[in-house]
Amino acid sequence: MSSKPDRPLPLSTEHAQNGLFSDLPLPVPPTADRIGQPPEGPGTHSPGLLRRWAPSEWLSAPGWRPTLDAFWRSPEGQQLGHHVQQRLDAGARVYPAEPLRALALTALPEVKVVVLGQDPYHGPGQAEGLAFSVPRGQRIPPSLRNIFQELARDLAVPAPRDGSLVRWAEQGVLLLNTSLTVEDGLPGSHAKRGWEALTDQLIRQVALVAPHCAFLLWGAHSQARAGVVMAVAGASERHAVLLANHPSPLSARRPPVPFIGCGHFGQANRFLENRALPPIQW
């Protein structure tokens, strides 16, 4: 393991921990996780439901489209579409309304950091098409609270006042889940249905196109994609691959690499600055 803070951590199976995590809010008083926000009431938030399988209608930046179009035509893409539409026809409540929002907000040539999640939040009003992000006014889920805690510890900055990470996406942080849809109350319900074939290709495209990129891989599920990056980058220092436990309360403070204390936000910024790229304003 290198002593330099902006170098990639070695890929090791000892770092691979943690599987599915539920990020429904823990039982808390109504305003505890909504700093500076008024109390929620009925109808405050739209549930953001996916109405039908219609990839041609989903927005994405142009650079992603060749990969997307090829996937929609592939057997995996066809099978995925059939499954999602079948579940919708059966009455399943599927989130989010905009599965490709991360690709709409962050263009391929602009990606400087990748934060890889697992699947969208599975509670009403939570998922907004960006990994770990929730709309403004929504309670901040436990994993995101830990992300903000580590951000404040690492960079000595105030914790954000809301859970929307759109401001990150607009600076070149690709907030990508490996599965882009989920059913209400059923974490992992659309995993291994074909999304991973697409998101692995998207990760590979970033590794191929980006001059330099920091990949923040938290937990075993994300770290399983490290090989996709390394297959492109090899042993070069073109990209940084930073590993830590998942920010879930179940693992954030546990060994071997606790999320709290990992310092990934500062490491990512130093990596970018050392390569004459502007840092992220986290």
Short mmCIF file of C-alpha atoms in Angstrom, two decimals:
data_model
loop_
_atom_site.label_atom_id
_atom_site.label_comp_id
_atom_site.label_asym_id
_atom_site.label_seq_id
_atom_site.Cartn_x
_atom_site.Cartn_y
_atom_site.Cartn_z
CA MET A 1 0.00 0.00 0.00
CA SER A 2 1.40 3.33 -1.02
CA SER A 3 1.97 6.02 1.57
CA LYS A 4 0.92 8.71 -0.88
CA PRO A 5 -2.65 9.83 -0.18
CA ASP A 6 -3.69 10.19 -3.81
CA ARG A 7 -2.40 6.81 -5.03
CA PRO A 8 -4.81 3.90 -5.59
CA LEU A 9 -5.21 1.51 -2.70
CA PRO A 10 -4.23 -2.08 -3.59
CA LEU A 11 -7.10 -4.30 -4.65
CA SER A 12 -7.48 -7.02 -2.08
CA THR A 13 -10.18 -9.50 -1.19
CA GLU A 14 -9.67 -8.67 2.48
CA HIS A 15 -11.31 -5.32 1.76
CA ALA A 16 -14.38 -6.91 0.21
CA GLN A 17 -17.15 -6.70 2.76
CA ASN A 18 -20.84 -6.07 3.02
CA GLY A 19 -23.64 -6.97 0.70
CA LEU A 20 -27.15 -5.57 0.49
CA PHE A 21 -27.99 -2.66 2.75
CA SER A 22 -31.38 -1.17 3.51
CA ASP A 23 -31.36 2.61 3.56
CA LEU A 24 -34.89 3.22 4.68
CA PRO A 25 -34.60 5.91 7.38
CA LEU A 26 -34.09 4.67 10.90
CA PRO A 27 -36.85 5.51 13.42
CA VAL A 28 -36.22 9.16 14.29
CA PRO A 29 -38.27 12.19 15.26
CA PRO A 30 -39.98 13.76 12.24
CA THR A 31 -37.47 16.58 11.77
CA ALA A 32 -34.24 14.94 12.96
CA ASP A 33 -32.84 14.16 9.50
CA ARG A 34 -34.26 17.18 7.70
CA ILE A 35 -31.94 19.96 8.79
CA GLY A 36 -33.50 23.31 8.05
CA GLN A 37 -36.54 21.74 6.38
CA PRO A 38 -40.20 22.00 7.43
CA PRO A 39 -41.93 18.86 8.72
CA GLU A 40 -43.19 16.48 6.10
CA GLY A 41 -46.88 16.21 5.41
CA PRO A 42 -49.10 14.13 3.15
CA GLY A 43 -48.35 14.79 -0.50
CA THR A 44 -45.15 16.73 0.24
CA HIS A 45 -43.09 14.58 -2.14
CA SER A 46 -43.81 12.88 -5.43
CA PRO A 47 -42.99 9.16 -5.22
CA GLY A 48 -41.03 9.38 -8.50
CA LEU A 49 -42.39 6.15 -9.95
CA LEU A 50 -41.32 4.64 -13.25
CA ARG A 51 -44.46 4.42 -15.39
CA ARG A 52 -43.26 2.26 -18.28
CA TRP A 53 -40.18 0.80 -19.90
CA ALA A 54 -39.24 3.47 -22.44
CA PRO A 55 -35.42 3.86 -22.74
CA SER A 56 -35.74 6.00 -25.87
CA GLU A 57 -37.51 8.64 -23.76
CA TRP A 58 -34.94 8.72 -20.95
CA LEU A 59 -32.52 11.62 -21.09
CA SER A 60 -28.76 11.06 -21.22
CA ALA A 61 -25.77 13.09 -22.36
CA PRO A 62 -24.70 12.28 -25.95
CA GLY A 63 -21.42 10.54 -25.07
CA TRP A 64 -23.21 7.71 -23.30
CA ARG A 65 -25.64 6.94 -26.11
CA PRO A 66 -23.61 4.48 -28.22
CA THR A 67 -23.16 2.25 -25.17
CA LEU A 68 -26.81 2.65 -24.19
CA ASP A 69 -28.16 1.98 -27.68
CA ALA A 70 -26.05 -1.15 -28.05
CA PHE A 71 -27.28 -2.43 -24.70
CA TRP A 72 -30.98 -1.83 -25.43
CA ARG A 73 -30.58 -3.93 -28.61
CA SER A 74 -28.69 -6.73 -26.87
CA PRO A 75 -30.30 -9.91 -25.48
CA GLU A 76 -29.55 -8.70 -21.93
CA GLY A 77 -31.19 -5.35 -22.61
CA GLN A 78 -34.24 -6.97 -24.19
CA GLN A 79 -34.63 -9.39 -21.29
CA LEU A 80 -34.25 -6.59 -18.75
CA GLY A 81 -36.87 -4.48 -20.48
CA HIS A 82 -39.28 -7.40 -20.63
CA HIS A 83 -38.81 -8.09 -16.92
CA VAL A 84 -39.28 -4.48 -15.80
CA GLN A 85 -42.37 -3.98 -17.98
CA GLN A 86 -43.79 -7.27 -16.76
CA ARG A 87 -43.37 -6.16 -13.15
CA LEU A 88 -44.97 -2.80 -13.92
CA ASP A 89 -47.91 -4.53 -15.60
CA ALA A 90 -48.29 -6.69 -12.49
CA GLY A 91 -48.68 -3.55 -10.36
CA ALA A 92 -45.17 -3.27 -8.92
CA ARG A 93 -44.11 0.20 -7.79
CA VAL A 94 -40.72 0.75 -9.43
CA TYR A 95 -38.25 3.56 -8.67
CA PRO A 96 -36.91 5.94 -9.92
CA ALA A 97 -38.85 7.81 -12.58
CA GLU A 98 -35.58 8.70 -14.38
CA PRO A 99 -33.28 5.64 -14.30
CA LEU A 100 -30.57 7.37 -16.38
CA ARG A 101 -30.46 10.67 -14.53
CA ALA A 102 -26.80 10.20 -13.53
CA LEU A 103 -25.95 9.97 -17.24
CA ALA A 104 -28.00 13.07 -18.03
CA LEU A 105 -26.31 15.25 -15.39
CA THR A 106 -22.73 14.03 -15.89
CA ALA A 107 -21.43 13.83 -19.46
CA LEU A 108 -18.85 11.15 -20.24
CA PRO A 109 -16.01 13.59 -21.13
CA GLU A 110 -16.57 15.46 -17.86
CA VAL A 111 -16.31 12.51 -15.44
CA LYS A 112 -13.56 13.03 -12.86
CA VAL A 113 -14.87 10.90 -9.98
CA VAL A 114 -17.09 7.82 -9.89
CA VAL A 115 -19.06 6.96 -6.76
CA LEU A 116 -20.54 3.52 -7.28
CA GLY A 117 -23.67 2.45 -5.42
CA GLN A 118 -25.71 -0.74 -5.50
CA ASP A 119 -29.32 -0.01 -6.36
CA PRO A 120 -31.73 2.92 -5.86
CA TYR A 121 -33.37 3.65 -2.54
CA HIS A 122 -36.52 1.58 -2.22
CA GLY A 123 -38.69 3.91 -0.13
CA PRO A 124 -41.30 6.39 -1.43
CA GLY A 125 -39.82 9.70 -2.54
CA GLN A 126 -36.20 8.69 -1.94
CA ALA A 127 -34.70 7.62 -5.28
CA GLU A 128 -33.78 10.36 -7.74
CA GLY A 129 -31.56 8.45 -10.15
CA LEU A 130 -28.25 9.28 -8.44
CA ALA A 131 -26.38 6.88 -6.17
CA PHE A 132 -26.79 7.75 -2.46
CA SER A 133 -28.71 10.96 -3.29
CA VAL A 134 -32.23 11.88 -2.16
CA PRO A 135 -34.33 14.89 -3.23
CA ARG A 136 -34.24 18.07 -1.21
CA GLY A 137 -36.67 17.91 1.67
CA GLN A 138 -36.42 14.12 1.95
CA ARG A 139 -35.00 12.66 5.17
CA ILE A 140 -31.32 11.86 4.84
CA PRO A 141 -30.84 8.06 4.88
CA PRO A 142 -28.32 6.50 7.30
CA SER A 143 -25.63 5.76 4.70
CA LEU A 144 -25.78 9.31 3.36
CA ARG A 145 -25.58 10.69 6.90
CA ASN A 146 -22.34 8.74 7.34
CA ILE A 147 -21.06 10.04 3.99
CA PHE A 148 -21.69 13.60 5.16
CA GLN A 149 -20.08 12.85 8.53
CA GLU A 150 -16.92 11.59 6.84
CA LEU A 151 -16.93 14.55 4.45
CA ALA A 152 -17.09 16.98 7.38
CA ARG A 153 -14.35 15.08 9.23
CA ASP A 154 -12.09 14.76 6.20
CA LEU A 155 -12.30 18.27 4.79
CA ALA A 156 -13.45 20.25 7.85
CA VAL A 157 -16.48 21.58 5.98
CA PRO A 158 -20.04 21.93 7.26
CA ALA A 159 -22.35 19.02 6.57
CA PRO A 160 -24.70 19.74 3.64
CA ARG A 161 -28.16 20.94 4.58
CA ASP A 162 -29.98 18.53 2.29
CA GLY A 163 -29.44 15.10 0.78
CA SER A 164 -29.41 16.01 -2.91
CA LEU A 165 -26.06 15.33 -4.56
CA VAL A 166 -26.96 17.04 -7.83
CA ARG A 167 -24.24 19.62 -7.08
CA TRP A 168 -21.67 16.80 -7.15
CA ALA A 169 -23.01 15.36 -10.40
CA GLU A 170 -22.78 18.76 -12.08
CA GLN A 171 -19.05 18.93 -11.24
CA GLY A 172 -18.17 15.62 -12.88
CA VAL A 173 -18.97 13.12 -10.12
CA LEU A 174 -20.75 10.16 -11.73
CA LEU A 175 -23.16 8.85 -9.08
CA LEU A 176 -23.90 5.48 -10.62
CA ASN A 177 -25.75 2.52 -9.14
CA THR A 178 -24.95 -0.90 -10.59
CA SER A 179 -28.69 -1.62 -10.82
CA LEU A 180 -30.77 1.33 -12.01
CA THR A 181 -34.27 0.32 -10.88
CA VAL A 182 -35.78 -1.24 -7.77
CA GLU A 183 -39.22 -2.16 -6.46
CA ASP A 184 -40.85 -0.47 -3.50
CA GLY A 185 -39.67 -2.04 -0.24
CA LEU A 186 -37.57 -4.69 -1.99
CA PRO A 187 -33.83 -3.86 -2.03
CA GLY A 188 -31.97 -5.72 -4.74
CA SER A 189 -35.18 -6.71 -6.50
CA HIS A 190 -33.84 -5.81 -9.96
CA ALA A 191 -30.27 -6.96 -9.35
CA LYS A 192 -28.91 -9.66 -11.68
CA ARG A 193 -31.63 -8.90 -14.22
CA GLY A 194 -29.28 -7.28 -16.73
CA TRP A 195 -28.50 -3.82 -15.39
CA GLU A 196 -25.02 -4.90 -14.31
CA ALA A 197 -24.06 -5.71 -17.91
CA LEU A 198 -24.85 -2.11 -18.83
CA THR A 199 -23.28 -0.42 -15.83
CA ASP A 200 -20.07 -2.46 -16.20
CA GLN A 201 -19.84 -1.15 -19.77
CA LEU A 202 -20.41 2.41 -18.55
CA ILE A 203 -17.64 2.04 -15.97
CA ARG A 204 -15.37 0.64 -18.67
CA GLN A 205 -16.15 3.64 -20.89
CA VAL A 206 -15.12 6.02 -18.12
CA ALA A 207 -11.88 4.11 -17.59
CA LEU A 208 -11.18 4.28 -21.35
CA VAL A 209 -12.16 7.91 -21.99
CA ALA A 210 -11.31 9.84 -18.82
CA PRO A 211 -7.71 11.10 -18.74
CA HIS A 212 -7.77 10.70 -14.96
CA CYS A 213 -10.56 9.56 -12.66
CA ALA A 214 -10.90 8.62 -8.99
CA PHE A 215 -13.13 5.59 -8.45
CA LEU A 216 -14.59 5.51 -4.93
CA LEU A 217 -15.63 1.92 -4.22
CA TRP A 218 -17.38 1.39 -0.90
CA GLY A 219 -18.27 -2.16 0.15
CA ALA A 220 -17.91 -5.53 -1.54
CA HIS A 221 -20.55 -4.94 -4.19
CA SER A 222 -18.78 -1.86 -5.56
CA GLN A 223 -15.32 -3.33 -5.11
CA ALA A 224 -16.29 -6.27 -7.32
CA ARG A 225 -16.19 -3.74 -10.20
CA ALA A 226 -12.59 -2.73 -9.52
CA GLY A 227 -11.47 -5.35 -12.02
CA VAL A 228 -13.37 -3.53 -14.77
CA VAL A 229 -11.24 -0.44 -14.13
CA MET A 230 -7.98 -2.30 -13.72
CA ALA A 231 -8.52 -4.27 -16.94
CA VAL A 232 -8.32 -0.93 -18.75
CA ALA A 233 -5.84 1.00 -16.61
CA GLY A 234 -3.57 -1.86 -15.62
CA ALA A 235 -0.79 -0.92 -13.20
CA SER A 236 -0.63 2.68 -14.41
CA GLU A 237 -1.39 5.64 -12.15
CA ARG A 238 -3.84 7.09 -14.65
CA HIS A 239 -6.78 6.36 -12.34
CA ALA A 240 -7.13 6.07 -8.56
CA VAL A 241 -9.13 3.19 -7.13
CA LEU A 242 -10.00 3.94 -3.49
CA LEU A 243 -11.50 1.18 -1.33
CA ALA A 244 -13.35 1.30 1.98
CA ASN A 245 -16.24 -0.36 3.75
CA HIS A 246 -19.77 0.60 2.81
CA PRO A 247 -21.05 3.74 4.60
CA SER A 248 -23.98 1.80 6.04
CA PRO A 249 -24.20 1.97 9.86
CA LEU A 250 -23.63 -1.81 9.78
CA SER A 251 -20.09 -1.42 8.48
CA ALA A 252 -18.98 2.22 8.47
CA ARG A 253 -16.80 1.86 11.57
CA ARG A 254 -15.71 -1.75 11.20
CA PRO A 255 -12.38 -3.12 9.95
CA PRO A 256 -10.57 -3.77 7.71
CA VAL A 257 -11.07 -0.31 6.15
CA PRO A 258 -13.71 1.64 8.08
CA PHE A 259 -15.57 4.16 5.97
CA ILE A 260 -15.42 6.72 8.78
CA GLY A 261 -11.81 7.85 8.61
CA CYS A 262 -11.08 6.67 5.05
CA GLY A 263 -10.37 10.20 3.81
CA HIS A 264 -11.56 9.51 0.28
CA PHE A 265 -12.91 13.00 -0.40
CA GLY A 266 -9.56 14.63 0.29
CA GLN A 267 -7.64 11.86 -1.49
CA ALA A 268 -9.80 12.25 -4.60
CA ASN A 269 -9.24 16.00 -4.65
CA ARG A 270 -5.49 15.69 -4.20
CA PHE A 271 -5.39 13.11 -6.99
CA LEU A 272 -7.17 15.56 -9.31
CA GLU A 273 -5.12 18.60 -8.28
CA ASN A 274 -1.85 16.70 -8.79
CA ARG A 275 -2.97 16.12 -12.38
CA ALA A 276 -3.93 19.77 -13.01
CA LEU A 277 -7.65 19.08 -12.71
CA PRO A 278 -9.95 21.21 -10.55
CA PRO A 279 -11.00 19.59 -7.26
CA ILE A 280 -14.60 18.76 -6.42
CA GLN A 281 -16.43 21.25 -4.23
CA TRP A 282 -17.97 18.58 -2.04
#
